[in-house]
mmCIF file of C-alpha atoms and ligand atoms in Angstrom:
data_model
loop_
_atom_site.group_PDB
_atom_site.id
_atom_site.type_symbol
_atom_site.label_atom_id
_atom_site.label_comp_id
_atom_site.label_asym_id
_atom_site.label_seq_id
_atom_site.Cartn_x
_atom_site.Cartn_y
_atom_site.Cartn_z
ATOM 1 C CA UNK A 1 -15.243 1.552 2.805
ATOM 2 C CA UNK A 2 -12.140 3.319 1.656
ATOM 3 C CA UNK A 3 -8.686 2.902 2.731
ATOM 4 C CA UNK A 4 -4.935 4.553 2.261
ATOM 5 C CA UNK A 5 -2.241 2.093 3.335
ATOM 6 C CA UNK A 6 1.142 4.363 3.925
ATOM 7 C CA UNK A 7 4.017 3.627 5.448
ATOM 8 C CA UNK A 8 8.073 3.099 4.591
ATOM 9 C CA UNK A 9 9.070 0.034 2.806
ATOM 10 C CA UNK A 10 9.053 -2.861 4.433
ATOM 11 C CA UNK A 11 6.829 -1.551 7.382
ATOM 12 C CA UNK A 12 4.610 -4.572 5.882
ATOM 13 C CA UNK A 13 1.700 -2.460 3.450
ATOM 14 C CA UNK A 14 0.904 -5.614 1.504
ATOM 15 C CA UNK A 15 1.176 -8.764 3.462
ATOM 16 C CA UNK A 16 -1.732 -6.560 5.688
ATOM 17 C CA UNK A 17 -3.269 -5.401 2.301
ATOM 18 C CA UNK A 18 -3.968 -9.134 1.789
ATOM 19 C CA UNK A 19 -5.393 -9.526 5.094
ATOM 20 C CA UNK A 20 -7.638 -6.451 4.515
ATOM 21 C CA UNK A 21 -8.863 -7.263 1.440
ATOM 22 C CA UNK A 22 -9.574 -10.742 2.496
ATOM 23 C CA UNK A 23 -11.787 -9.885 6.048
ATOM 24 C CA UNK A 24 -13.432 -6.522 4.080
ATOM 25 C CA UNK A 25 -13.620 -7.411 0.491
ATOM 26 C CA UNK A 26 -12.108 -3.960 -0.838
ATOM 27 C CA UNK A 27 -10.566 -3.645 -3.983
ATOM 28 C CA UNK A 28 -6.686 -3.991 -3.549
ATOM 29 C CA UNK A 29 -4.839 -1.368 -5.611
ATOM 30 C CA UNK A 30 -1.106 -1.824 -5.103
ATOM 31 C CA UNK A 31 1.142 0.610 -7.517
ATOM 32 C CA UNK A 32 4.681 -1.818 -7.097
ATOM 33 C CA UNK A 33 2.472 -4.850 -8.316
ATOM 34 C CA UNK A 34 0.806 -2.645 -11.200
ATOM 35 C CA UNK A 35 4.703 -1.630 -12.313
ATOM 36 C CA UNK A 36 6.236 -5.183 -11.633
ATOM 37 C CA UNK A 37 3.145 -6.263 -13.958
ATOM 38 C CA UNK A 38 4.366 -3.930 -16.217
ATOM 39 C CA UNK A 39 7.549 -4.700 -16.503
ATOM 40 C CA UNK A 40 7.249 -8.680 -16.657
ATOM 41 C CA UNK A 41 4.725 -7.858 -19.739
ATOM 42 C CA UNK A 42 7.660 -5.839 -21.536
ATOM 43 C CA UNK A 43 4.891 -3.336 -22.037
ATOM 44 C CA UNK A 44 5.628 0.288 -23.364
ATOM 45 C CA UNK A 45 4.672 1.416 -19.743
ATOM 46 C CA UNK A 46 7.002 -1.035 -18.100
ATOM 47 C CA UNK A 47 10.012 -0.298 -20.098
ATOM 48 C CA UNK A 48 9.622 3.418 -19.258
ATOM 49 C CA UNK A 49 9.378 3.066 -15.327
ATOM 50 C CA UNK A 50 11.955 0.027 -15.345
ATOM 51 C CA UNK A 51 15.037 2.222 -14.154
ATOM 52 C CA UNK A 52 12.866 4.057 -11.562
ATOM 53 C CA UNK A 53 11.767 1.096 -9.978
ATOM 54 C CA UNK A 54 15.219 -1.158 -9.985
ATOM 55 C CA UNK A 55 17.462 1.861 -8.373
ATOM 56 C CA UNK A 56 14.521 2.231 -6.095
ATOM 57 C CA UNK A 57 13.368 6.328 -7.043
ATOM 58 C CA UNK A 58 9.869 7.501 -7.776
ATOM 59 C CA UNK A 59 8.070 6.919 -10.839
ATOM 60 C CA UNK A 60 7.361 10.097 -12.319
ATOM 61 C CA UNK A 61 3.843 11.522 -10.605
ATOM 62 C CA UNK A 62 2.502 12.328 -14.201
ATOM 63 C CA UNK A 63 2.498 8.463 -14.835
ATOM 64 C CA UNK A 64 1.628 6.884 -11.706
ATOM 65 C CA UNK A 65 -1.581 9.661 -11.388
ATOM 66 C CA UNK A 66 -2.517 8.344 -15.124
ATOM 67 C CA UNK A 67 -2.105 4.603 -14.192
ATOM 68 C CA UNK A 68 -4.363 5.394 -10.812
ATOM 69 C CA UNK A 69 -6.628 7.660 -12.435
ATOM 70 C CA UNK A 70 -7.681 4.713 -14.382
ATOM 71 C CA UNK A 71 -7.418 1.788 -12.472
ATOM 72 C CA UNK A 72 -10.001 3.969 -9.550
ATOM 73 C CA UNK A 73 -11.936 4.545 -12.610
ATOM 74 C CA UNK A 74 -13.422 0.631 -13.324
ATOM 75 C CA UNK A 75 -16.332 -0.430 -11.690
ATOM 76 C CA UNK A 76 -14.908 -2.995 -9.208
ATOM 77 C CA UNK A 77 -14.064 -0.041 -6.696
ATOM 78 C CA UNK A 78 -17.231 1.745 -6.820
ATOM 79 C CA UNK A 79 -19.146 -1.225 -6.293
ATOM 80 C CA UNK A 80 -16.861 -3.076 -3.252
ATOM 81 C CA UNK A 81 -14.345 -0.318 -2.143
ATOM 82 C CA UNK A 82 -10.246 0.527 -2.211
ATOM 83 C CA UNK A 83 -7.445 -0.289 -0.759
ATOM 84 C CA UNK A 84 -4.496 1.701 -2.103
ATOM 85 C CA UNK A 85 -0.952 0.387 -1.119
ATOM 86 C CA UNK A 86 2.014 2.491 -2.037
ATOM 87 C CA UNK A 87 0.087 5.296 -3.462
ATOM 88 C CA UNK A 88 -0.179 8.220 -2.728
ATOM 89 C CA UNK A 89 3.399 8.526 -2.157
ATOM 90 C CA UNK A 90 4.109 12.412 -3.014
ATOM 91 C CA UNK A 91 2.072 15.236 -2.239
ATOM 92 C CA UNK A 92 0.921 16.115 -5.697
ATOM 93 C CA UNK A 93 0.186 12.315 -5.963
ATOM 94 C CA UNK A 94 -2.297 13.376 -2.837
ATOM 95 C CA UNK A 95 -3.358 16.470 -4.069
ATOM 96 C CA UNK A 96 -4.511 14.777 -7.638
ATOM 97 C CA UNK A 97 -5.989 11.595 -5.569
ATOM 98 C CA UNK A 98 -8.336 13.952 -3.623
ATOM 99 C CA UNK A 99 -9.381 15.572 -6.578
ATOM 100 C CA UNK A 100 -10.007 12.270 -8.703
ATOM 101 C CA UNK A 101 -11.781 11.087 -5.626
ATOM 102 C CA UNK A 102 -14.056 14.070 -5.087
ATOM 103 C CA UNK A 103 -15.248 14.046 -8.672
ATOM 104 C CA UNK A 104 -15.884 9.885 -8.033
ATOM 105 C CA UNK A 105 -17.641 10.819 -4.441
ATOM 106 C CA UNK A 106 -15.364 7.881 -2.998
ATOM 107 C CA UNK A 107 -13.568 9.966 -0.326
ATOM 108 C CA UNK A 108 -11.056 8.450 1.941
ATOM 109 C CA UNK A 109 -12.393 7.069 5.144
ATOM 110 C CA UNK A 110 -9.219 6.352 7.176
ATOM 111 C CA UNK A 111 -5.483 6.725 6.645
ATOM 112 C CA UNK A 112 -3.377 3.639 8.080
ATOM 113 C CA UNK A 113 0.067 4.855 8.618
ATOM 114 C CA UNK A 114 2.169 1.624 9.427
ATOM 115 C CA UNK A 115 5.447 2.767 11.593
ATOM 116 C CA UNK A 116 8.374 0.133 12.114
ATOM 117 C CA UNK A 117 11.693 0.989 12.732
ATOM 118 C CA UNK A 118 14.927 0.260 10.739
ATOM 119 C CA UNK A 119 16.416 -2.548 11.680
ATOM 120 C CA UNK A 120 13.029 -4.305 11.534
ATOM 121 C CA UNK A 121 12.247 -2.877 7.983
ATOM 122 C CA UNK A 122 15.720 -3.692 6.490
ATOM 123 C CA UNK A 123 15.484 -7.607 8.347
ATOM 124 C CA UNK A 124 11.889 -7.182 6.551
ATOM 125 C CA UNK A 125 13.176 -6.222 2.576
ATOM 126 C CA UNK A 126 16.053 -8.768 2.725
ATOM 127 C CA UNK A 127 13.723 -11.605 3.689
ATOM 128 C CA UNK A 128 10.965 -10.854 1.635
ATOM 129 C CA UNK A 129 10.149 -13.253 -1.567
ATOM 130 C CA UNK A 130 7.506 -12.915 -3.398
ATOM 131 C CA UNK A 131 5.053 -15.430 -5.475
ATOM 132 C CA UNK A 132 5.634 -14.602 -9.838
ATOM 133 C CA UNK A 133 1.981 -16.292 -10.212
ATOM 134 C CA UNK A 134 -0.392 -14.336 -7.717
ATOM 135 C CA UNK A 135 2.181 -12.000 -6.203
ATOM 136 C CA UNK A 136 2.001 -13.533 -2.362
ATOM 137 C CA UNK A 137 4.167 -12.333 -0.181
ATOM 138 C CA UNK A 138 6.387 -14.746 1.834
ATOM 139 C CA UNK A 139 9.054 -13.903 4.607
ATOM 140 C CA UNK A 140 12.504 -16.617 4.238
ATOM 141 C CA UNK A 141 12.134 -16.225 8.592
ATOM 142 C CA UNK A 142 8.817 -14.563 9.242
ATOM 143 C CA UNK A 143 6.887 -16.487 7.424
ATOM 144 C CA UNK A 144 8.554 -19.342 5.595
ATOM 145 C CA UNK A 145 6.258 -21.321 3.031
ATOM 146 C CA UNK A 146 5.487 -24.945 3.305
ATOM 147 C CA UNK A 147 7.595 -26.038 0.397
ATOM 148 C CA UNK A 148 10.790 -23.879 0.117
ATOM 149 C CA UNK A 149 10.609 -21.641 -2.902
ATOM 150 C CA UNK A 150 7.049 -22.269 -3.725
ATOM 151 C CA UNK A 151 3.739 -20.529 -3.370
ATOM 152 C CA UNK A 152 1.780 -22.051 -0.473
ATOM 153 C CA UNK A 153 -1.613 -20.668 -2.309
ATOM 154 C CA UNK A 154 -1.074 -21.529 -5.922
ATOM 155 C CA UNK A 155 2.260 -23.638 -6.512
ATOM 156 C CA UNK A 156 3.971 -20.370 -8.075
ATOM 157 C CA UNK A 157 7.946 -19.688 -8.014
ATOM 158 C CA UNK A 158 9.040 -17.351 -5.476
ATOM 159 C CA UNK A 159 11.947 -15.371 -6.182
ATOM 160 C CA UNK A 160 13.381 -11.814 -4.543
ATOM 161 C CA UNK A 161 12.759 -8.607 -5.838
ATOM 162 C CA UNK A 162 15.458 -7.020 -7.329
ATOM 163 C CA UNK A 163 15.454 -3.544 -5.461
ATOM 164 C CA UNK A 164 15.296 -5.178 -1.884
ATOM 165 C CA UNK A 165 18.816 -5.369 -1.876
ATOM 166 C CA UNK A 166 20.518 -3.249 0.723
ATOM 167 C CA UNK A 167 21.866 -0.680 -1.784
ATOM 168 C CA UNK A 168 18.692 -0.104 -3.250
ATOM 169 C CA UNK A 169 16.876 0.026 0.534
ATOM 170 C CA UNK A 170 18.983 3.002 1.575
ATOM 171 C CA UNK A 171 17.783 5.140 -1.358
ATOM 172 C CA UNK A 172 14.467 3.702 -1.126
ATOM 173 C CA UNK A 173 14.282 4.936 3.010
ATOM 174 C CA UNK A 174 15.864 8.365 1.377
ATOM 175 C CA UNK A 175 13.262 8.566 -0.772
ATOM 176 C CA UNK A 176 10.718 7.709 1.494
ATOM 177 C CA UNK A 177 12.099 10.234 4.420
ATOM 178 C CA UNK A 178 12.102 13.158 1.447
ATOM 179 C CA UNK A 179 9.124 12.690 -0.607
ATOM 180 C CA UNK A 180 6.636 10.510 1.220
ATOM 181 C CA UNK A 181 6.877 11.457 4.568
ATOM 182 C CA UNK A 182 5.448 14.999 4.331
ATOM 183 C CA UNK A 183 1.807 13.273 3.338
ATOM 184 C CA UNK A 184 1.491 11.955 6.983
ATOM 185 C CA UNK A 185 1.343 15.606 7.910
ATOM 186 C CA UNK A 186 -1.638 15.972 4.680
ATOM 187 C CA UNK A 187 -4.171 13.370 6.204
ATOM 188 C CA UNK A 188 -2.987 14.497 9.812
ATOM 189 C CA UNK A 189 -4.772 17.752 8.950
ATOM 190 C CA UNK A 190 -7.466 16.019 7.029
ATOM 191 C CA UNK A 191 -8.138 13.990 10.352
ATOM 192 C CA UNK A 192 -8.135 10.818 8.629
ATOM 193 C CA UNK A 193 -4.958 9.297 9.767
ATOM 194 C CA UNK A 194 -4.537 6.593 12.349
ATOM 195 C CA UNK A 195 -0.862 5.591 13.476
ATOM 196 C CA UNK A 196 -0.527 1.676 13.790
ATOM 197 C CA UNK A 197 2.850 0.027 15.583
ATOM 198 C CA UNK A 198 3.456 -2.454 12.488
ATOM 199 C CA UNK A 199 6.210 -3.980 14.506
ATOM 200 C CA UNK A 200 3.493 -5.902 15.976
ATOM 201 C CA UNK A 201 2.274 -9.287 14.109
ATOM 202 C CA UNK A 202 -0.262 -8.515 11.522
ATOM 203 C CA UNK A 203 -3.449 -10.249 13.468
ATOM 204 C CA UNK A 204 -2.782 -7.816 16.175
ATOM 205 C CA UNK A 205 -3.067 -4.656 13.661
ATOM 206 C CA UNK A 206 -6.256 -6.455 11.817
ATOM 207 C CA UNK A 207 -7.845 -6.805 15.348
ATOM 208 C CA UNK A 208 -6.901 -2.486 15.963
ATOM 209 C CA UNK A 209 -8.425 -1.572 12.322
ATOM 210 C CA UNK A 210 -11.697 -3.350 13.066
ATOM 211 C CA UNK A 211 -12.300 -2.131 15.952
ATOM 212 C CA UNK A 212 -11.458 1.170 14.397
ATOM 213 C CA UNK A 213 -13.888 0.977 11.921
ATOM 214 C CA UNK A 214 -16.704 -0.500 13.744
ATOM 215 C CA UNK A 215 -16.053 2.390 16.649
ATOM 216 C CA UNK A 216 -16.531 5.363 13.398
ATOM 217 C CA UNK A 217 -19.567 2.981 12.414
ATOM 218 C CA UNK A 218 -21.393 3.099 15.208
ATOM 219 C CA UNK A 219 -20.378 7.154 16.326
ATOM 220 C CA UNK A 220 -21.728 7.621 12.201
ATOM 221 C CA UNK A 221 -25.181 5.667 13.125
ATOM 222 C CA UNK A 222 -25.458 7.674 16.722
ATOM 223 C CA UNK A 223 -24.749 10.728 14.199
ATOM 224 C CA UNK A 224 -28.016 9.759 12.229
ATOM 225 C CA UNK A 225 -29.666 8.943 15.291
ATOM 226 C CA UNK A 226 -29.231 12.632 16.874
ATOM 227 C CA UNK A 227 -29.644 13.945 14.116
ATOM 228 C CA UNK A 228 -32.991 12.038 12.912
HETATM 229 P P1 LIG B 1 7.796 -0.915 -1.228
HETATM 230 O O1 LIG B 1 6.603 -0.385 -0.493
HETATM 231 O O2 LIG B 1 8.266 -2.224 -0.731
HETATM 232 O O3 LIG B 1 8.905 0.074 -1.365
HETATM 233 P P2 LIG B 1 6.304 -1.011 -3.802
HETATM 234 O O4 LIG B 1 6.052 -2.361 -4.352
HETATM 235 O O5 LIG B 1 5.155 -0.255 -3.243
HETATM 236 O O6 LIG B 1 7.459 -1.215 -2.745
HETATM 237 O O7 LIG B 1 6.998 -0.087 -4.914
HETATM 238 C C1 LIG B 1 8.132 -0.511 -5.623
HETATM 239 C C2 LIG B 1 8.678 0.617 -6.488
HETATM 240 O O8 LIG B 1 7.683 1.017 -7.446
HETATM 241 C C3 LIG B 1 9.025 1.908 -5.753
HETATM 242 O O9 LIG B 1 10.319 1.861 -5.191
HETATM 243 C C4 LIG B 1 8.908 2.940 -6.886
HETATM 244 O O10 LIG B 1 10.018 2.887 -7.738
HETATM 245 C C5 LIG B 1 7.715 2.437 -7.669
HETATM 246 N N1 LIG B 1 6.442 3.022 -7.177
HETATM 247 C C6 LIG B 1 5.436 2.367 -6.538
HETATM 248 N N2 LIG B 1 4.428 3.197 -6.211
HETATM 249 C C7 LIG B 1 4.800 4.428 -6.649
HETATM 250 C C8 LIG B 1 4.206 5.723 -6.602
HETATM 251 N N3 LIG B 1 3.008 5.931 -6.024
HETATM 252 N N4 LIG B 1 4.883 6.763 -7.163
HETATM 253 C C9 LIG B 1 6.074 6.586 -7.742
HETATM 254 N N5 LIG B 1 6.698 5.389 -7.811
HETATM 255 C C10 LIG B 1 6.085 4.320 -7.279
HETATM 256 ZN ZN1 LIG B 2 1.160 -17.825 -5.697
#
């Protein structure tokens, strides 16, 4: 199975990526961890998207359709599936993700567009920490840890990332408004996009996306059935 996470910042793509990944065994592709790797490493990569990332604008599409093309290219996702969170985020990023898709015959089997209004994203950003060991995600209200400050899973430091400031979170919902936005419209006309209220608590939306996919399952099987 094949997913697309999209949705604005904060609307909570990877605290349900976890839960995904963890009930379907896909392969978890999240672009902000891949750059945040980056950047800890001091790699060539992450000193060129460094800026882009901290005032909270795009990395260039050249770069992040390189990094993807690759990363879809190793065997893991063949074998066990994707989950992409925060990509595609543009519509050339969209564009070049269908055509790197077609060519692996892994096409997209469902869009989950996660909608949450603003106060509830912003109260999401400013709240969020995240683990530097295994990249959990951690909430200082929503979903405190056990020990303050460290990982409940593997002991790791949690700290805040630097662009979920409110500064940066204004540019960051510009940015999503101008550039993302318009790809809803892309998988609405590809059929593949399903609207989930991700104001509601994240067992509720895991509960809606199964029954989702088992629903397409068994209308695929009846398919085969008819058709056989
Ligand atoms: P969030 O969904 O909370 O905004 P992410 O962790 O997905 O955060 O992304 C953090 C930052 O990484 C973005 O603000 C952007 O600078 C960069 N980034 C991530 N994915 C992409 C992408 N597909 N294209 C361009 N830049 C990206
Ligand atoms: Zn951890």
């Amino acid at each position: 199975m094949n997913l697309v996470l999209l949705g604005p910042p904060g609307a909570g793509k990877g605290t349900f990526a976890g839960m995904i990944k963890e009930s379907f065994g896909l392969v978890h592709i999240s672009t902000g961890d891949i750059l945040r790797e980056a950047m800890k490493s001091g790699s060539d990569l992450g000193r060129r998207v460094k800026t882009y990332v901290e005032s909270g604008g795009l990395v260039p599409d050249e770069l992040v359709i390189k990094i993807m093309e690759e990363r879809l290219g190793q065997k893991d996702v063949t074998a066990c599936g994707y989950l992409l969170d925060g990509f595609p985020r543009t519509t050339a990023q969209a564009e070049s993700l269908d055509r790197i898709l077609a060519r692996m015959r892994q096409p997209i089997d469902l869009v989950v567009y996660m909608e949450a209004g603003l106060p509830v994203i912003v109260q999401r950003l400013t709240g969020r920490r995240l683990c530097r060991a295994c990249n959990a995600i951690y909430h200082t209200e929503n979903m405190p840890p056990k020990k303050e400050g460290l990982c409940d899973r593997c002991g790791g430091e949690l700290y805040q990332r630097a662009d979920d400031n409110e500064g940066t979170i204004t540019n960051r919902m510009k940015v999503y408004k101008e550039s993302t936005q318009p790809i809803v419209e892309y998988y609405l006309n590809q059929n593949k996009l399903h609207t989930f209220n991700a104001e509601k608590k994240t067992a509720e939306l895991l509960n809606e996306l199964s029954d989702i996919l088992n629903e397409s399952k068994t209308s695929d099987q009846n398919q085969v059935t008819r058709r056989g």
